[in-house]
CSV table of C-alpha atoms in Angstrom, one decimal:
chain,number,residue,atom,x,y,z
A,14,UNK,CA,8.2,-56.0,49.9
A,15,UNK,CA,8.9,-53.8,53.2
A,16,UNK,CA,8.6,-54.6,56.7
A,17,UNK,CA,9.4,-52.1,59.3
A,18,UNK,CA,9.6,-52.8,63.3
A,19,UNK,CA,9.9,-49.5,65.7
A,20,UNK,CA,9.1,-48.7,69.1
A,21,UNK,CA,9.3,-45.9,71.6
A,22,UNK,CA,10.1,-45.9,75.0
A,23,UNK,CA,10.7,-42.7,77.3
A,24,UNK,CA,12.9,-40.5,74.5
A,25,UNK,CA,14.0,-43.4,73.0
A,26,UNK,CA,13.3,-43.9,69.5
A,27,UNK,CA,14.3,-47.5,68.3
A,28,UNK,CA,14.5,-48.5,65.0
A,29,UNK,CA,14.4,-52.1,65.0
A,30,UNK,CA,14.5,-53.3,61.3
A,31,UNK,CA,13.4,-51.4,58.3
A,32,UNK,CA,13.7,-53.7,55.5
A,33,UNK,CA,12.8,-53.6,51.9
A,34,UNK,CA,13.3,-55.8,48.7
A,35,UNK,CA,13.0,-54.1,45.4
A,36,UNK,CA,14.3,-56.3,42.3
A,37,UNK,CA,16.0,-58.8,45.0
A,38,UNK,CA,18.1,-56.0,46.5
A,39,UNK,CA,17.8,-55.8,49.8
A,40,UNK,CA,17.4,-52.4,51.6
A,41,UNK,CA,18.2,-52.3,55.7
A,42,UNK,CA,18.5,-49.8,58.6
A,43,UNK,CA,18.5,-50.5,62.4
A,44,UNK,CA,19.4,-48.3,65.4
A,45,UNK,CA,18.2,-46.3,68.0
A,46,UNK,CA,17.6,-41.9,68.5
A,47,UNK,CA,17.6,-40.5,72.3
A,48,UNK,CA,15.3,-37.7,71.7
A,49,UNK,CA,16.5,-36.0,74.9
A,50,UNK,CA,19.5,-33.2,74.4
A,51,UNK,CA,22.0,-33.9,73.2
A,52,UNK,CA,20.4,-36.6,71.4
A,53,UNK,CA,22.3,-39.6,71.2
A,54,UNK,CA,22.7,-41.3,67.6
A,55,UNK,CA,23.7,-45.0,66.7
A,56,UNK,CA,22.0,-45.7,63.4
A,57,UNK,CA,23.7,-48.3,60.7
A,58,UNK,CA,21.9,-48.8,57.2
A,59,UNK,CA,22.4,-50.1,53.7
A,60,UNK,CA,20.5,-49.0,51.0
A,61,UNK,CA,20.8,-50.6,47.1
A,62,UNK,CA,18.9,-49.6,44.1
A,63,UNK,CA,16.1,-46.9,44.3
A,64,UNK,CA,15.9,-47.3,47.8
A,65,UNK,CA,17.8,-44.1,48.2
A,66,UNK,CA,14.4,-42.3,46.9
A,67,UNK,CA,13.6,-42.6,50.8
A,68,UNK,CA,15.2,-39.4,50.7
A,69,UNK,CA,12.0,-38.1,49.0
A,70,UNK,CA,10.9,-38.3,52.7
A,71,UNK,CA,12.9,-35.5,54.0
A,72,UNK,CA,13.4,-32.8,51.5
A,73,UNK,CA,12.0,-31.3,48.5
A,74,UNK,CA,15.1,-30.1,47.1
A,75,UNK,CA,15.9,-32.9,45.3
A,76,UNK,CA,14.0,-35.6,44.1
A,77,UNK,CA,15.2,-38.9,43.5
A,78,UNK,CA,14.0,-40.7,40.1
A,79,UNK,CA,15.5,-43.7,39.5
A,80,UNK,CA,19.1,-45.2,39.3
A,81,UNK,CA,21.3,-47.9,40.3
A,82,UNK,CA,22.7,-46.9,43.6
A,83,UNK,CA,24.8,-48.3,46.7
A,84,UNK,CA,25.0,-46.6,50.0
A,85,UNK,CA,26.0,-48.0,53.3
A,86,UNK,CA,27.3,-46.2,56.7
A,87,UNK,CA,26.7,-45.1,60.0
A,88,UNK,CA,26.0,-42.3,61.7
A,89,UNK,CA,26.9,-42.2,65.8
A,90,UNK,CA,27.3,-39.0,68.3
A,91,UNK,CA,24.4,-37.0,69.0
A,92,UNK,CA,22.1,-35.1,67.2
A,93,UNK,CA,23.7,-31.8,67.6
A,94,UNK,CA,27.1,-33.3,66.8
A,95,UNK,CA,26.4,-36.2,64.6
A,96,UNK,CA,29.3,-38.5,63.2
A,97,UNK,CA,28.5,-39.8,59.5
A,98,UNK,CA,30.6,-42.8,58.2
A,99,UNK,CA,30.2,-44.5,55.0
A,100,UNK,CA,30.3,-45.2,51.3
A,101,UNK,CA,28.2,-44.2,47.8
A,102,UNK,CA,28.5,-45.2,44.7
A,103,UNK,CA,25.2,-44.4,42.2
A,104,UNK,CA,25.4,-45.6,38.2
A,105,UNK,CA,22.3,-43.6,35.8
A,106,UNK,CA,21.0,-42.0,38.2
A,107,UNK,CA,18.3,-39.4,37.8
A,108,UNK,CA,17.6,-36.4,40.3
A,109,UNK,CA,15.5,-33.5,40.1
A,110,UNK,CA,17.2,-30.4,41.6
A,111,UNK,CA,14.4,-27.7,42.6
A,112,UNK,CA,16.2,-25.0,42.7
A,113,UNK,CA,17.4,-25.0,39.2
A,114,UNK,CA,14.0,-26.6,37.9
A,115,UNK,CA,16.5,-29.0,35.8
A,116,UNK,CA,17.8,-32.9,36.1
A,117,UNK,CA,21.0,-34.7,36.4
A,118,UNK,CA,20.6,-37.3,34.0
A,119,UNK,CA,23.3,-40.2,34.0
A,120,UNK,CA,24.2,-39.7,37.4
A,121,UNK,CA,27.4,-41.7,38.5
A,122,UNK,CA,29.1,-40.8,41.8
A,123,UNK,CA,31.8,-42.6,43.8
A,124,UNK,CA,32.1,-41.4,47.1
A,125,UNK,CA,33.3,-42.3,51.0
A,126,UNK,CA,32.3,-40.8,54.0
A,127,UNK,CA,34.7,-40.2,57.2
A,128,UNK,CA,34.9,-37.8,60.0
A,129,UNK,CA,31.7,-36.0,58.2
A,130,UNK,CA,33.8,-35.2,55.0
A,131,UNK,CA,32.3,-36.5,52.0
A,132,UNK,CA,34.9,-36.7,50.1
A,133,UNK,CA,33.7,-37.0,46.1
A,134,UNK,CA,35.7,-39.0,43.9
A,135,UNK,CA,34.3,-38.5,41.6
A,136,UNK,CA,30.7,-36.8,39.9
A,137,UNK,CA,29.7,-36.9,36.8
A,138,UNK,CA,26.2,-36.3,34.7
A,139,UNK,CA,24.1,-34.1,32.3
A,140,UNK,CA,22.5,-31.0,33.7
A,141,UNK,CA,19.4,-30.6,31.8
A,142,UNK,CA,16.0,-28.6,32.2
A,143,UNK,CA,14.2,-25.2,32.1
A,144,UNK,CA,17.1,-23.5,33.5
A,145,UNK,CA,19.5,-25.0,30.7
A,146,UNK,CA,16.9,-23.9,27.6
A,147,UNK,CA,17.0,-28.0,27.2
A,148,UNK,CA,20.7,-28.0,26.2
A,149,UNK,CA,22.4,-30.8,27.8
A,150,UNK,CA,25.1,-29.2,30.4
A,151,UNK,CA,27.8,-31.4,31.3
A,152,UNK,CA,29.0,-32.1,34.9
A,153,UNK,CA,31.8,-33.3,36.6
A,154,UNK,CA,33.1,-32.4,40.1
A,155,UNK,CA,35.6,-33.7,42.8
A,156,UNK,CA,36.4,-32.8,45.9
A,157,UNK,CA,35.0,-32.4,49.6
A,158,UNK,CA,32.0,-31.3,51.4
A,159,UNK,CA,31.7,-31.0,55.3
A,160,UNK,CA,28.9,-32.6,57.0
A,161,UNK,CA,29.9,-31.7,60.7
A,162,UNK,CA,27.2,-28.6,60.8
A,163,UNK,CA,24.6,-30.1,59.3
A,164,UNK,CA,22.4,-30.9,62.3
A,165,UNK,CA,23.2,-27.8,64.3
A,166,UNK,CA,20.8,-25.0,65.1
A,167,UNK,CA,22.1,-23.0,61.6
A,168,UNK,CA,22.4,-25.8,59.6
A,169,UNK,CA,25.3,-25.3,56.9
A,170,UNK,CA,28.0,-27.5,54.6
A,171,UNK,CA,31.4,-26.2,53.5
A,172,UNK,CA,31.9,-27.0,49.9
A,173,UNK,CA,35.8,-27.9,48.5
A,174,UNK,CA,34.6,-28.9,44.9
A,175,UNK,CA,36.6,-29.0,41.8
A,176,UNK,CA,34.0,-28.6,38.8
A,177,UNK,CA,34.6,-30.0,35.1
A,178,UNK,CA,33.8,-28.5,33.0
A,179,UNK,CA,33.6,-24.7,34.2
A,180,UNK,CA,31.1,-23.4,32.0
A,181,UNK,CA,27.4,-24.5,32.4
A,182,UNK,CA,24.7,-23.0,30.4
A,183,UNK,CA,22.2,-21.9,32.5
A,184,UNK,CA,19.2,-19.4,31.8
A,185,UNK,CA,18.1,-17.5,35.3
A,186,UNK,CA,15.9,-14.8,33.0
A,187,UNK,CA,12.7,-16.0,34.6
């Protein structure tokens, strides 16, 4: 079940409710987008289960399948400076990553976001697909990714990631 109320006045984009219930798990975002520079932001959402596969919406580089998955937060500022705030956590998860034709399979993640640093607890899964010949890959990472240059004109994250183990078997031959 989904209901969605939005309305545009001027440059003002306002998000009244989107809502949707898959499996009793309630999905929610609210908030409002100036679309005139510099863009002010003040967006709140929730989103439980495989609601997260709204990111489907915006990018083809990775593909959400299916999974248990919490995520909550904010994001305020403007559009060229946006400020993220928030929390994941994701149980058997399964994503599709394009650029390595392959999935992560038993996805679990703990996360937080503050001051646009995601900051990974913890990552774990199994890389698997064309690029791993069908061998199973482990994963495992920590660490800290900045999100503060994501919206600007060259969009771009620094990566601080610890990786478990440090040999994957990948197969770039083709």
């Amino acid at each position: 079940k989904a209901s969605i109320s939005v309305s545009k006045r001027g440059n003002n984009f306002y998000l009244h409710e989107i809502s949707l219930i898959e499996e009793n798990l309630l999905s929610n975002a609210n908030g409002s987008i100036s679309l005139s520079r510099p863009g002010q932001v003040d967006l709140e959402f929730s989103l439980q289960g495989n609601a997260i596969g709204l990111i489907n919406l915006f990018t083809n580089e990775l593909k959400w399948n299916k999974g248990d998955s919490r995520i909550s937060g904010v994001v305020k500022g403007s559009l060229e400076n946006p400020e993220f705030k928030g929390h994941v956590k994701i149980a058997q998860g399964v994503i599709y990553l394009r650029a390595l034709n392959s999935q992560v399979r038993n996805l679990a993640v703990v996360a937080s976001i503050e001051s646009n640093q995601l900051k990974i607890e913890s990552l774990t899964g199994s890389l698997v697909g064309s690029r791993t010949r069908g061998i199973s890959s482990p994963l495992g990472a920590a660490g800290t990714i900045d999100l503060s240059k994501v919206s600007a004109e060259r969009p771009m994250v620094e990566l601080n990631l610890s990786f478990s183990p440090t040999r994957l078997y990948l197969d770039f031959s083709s």
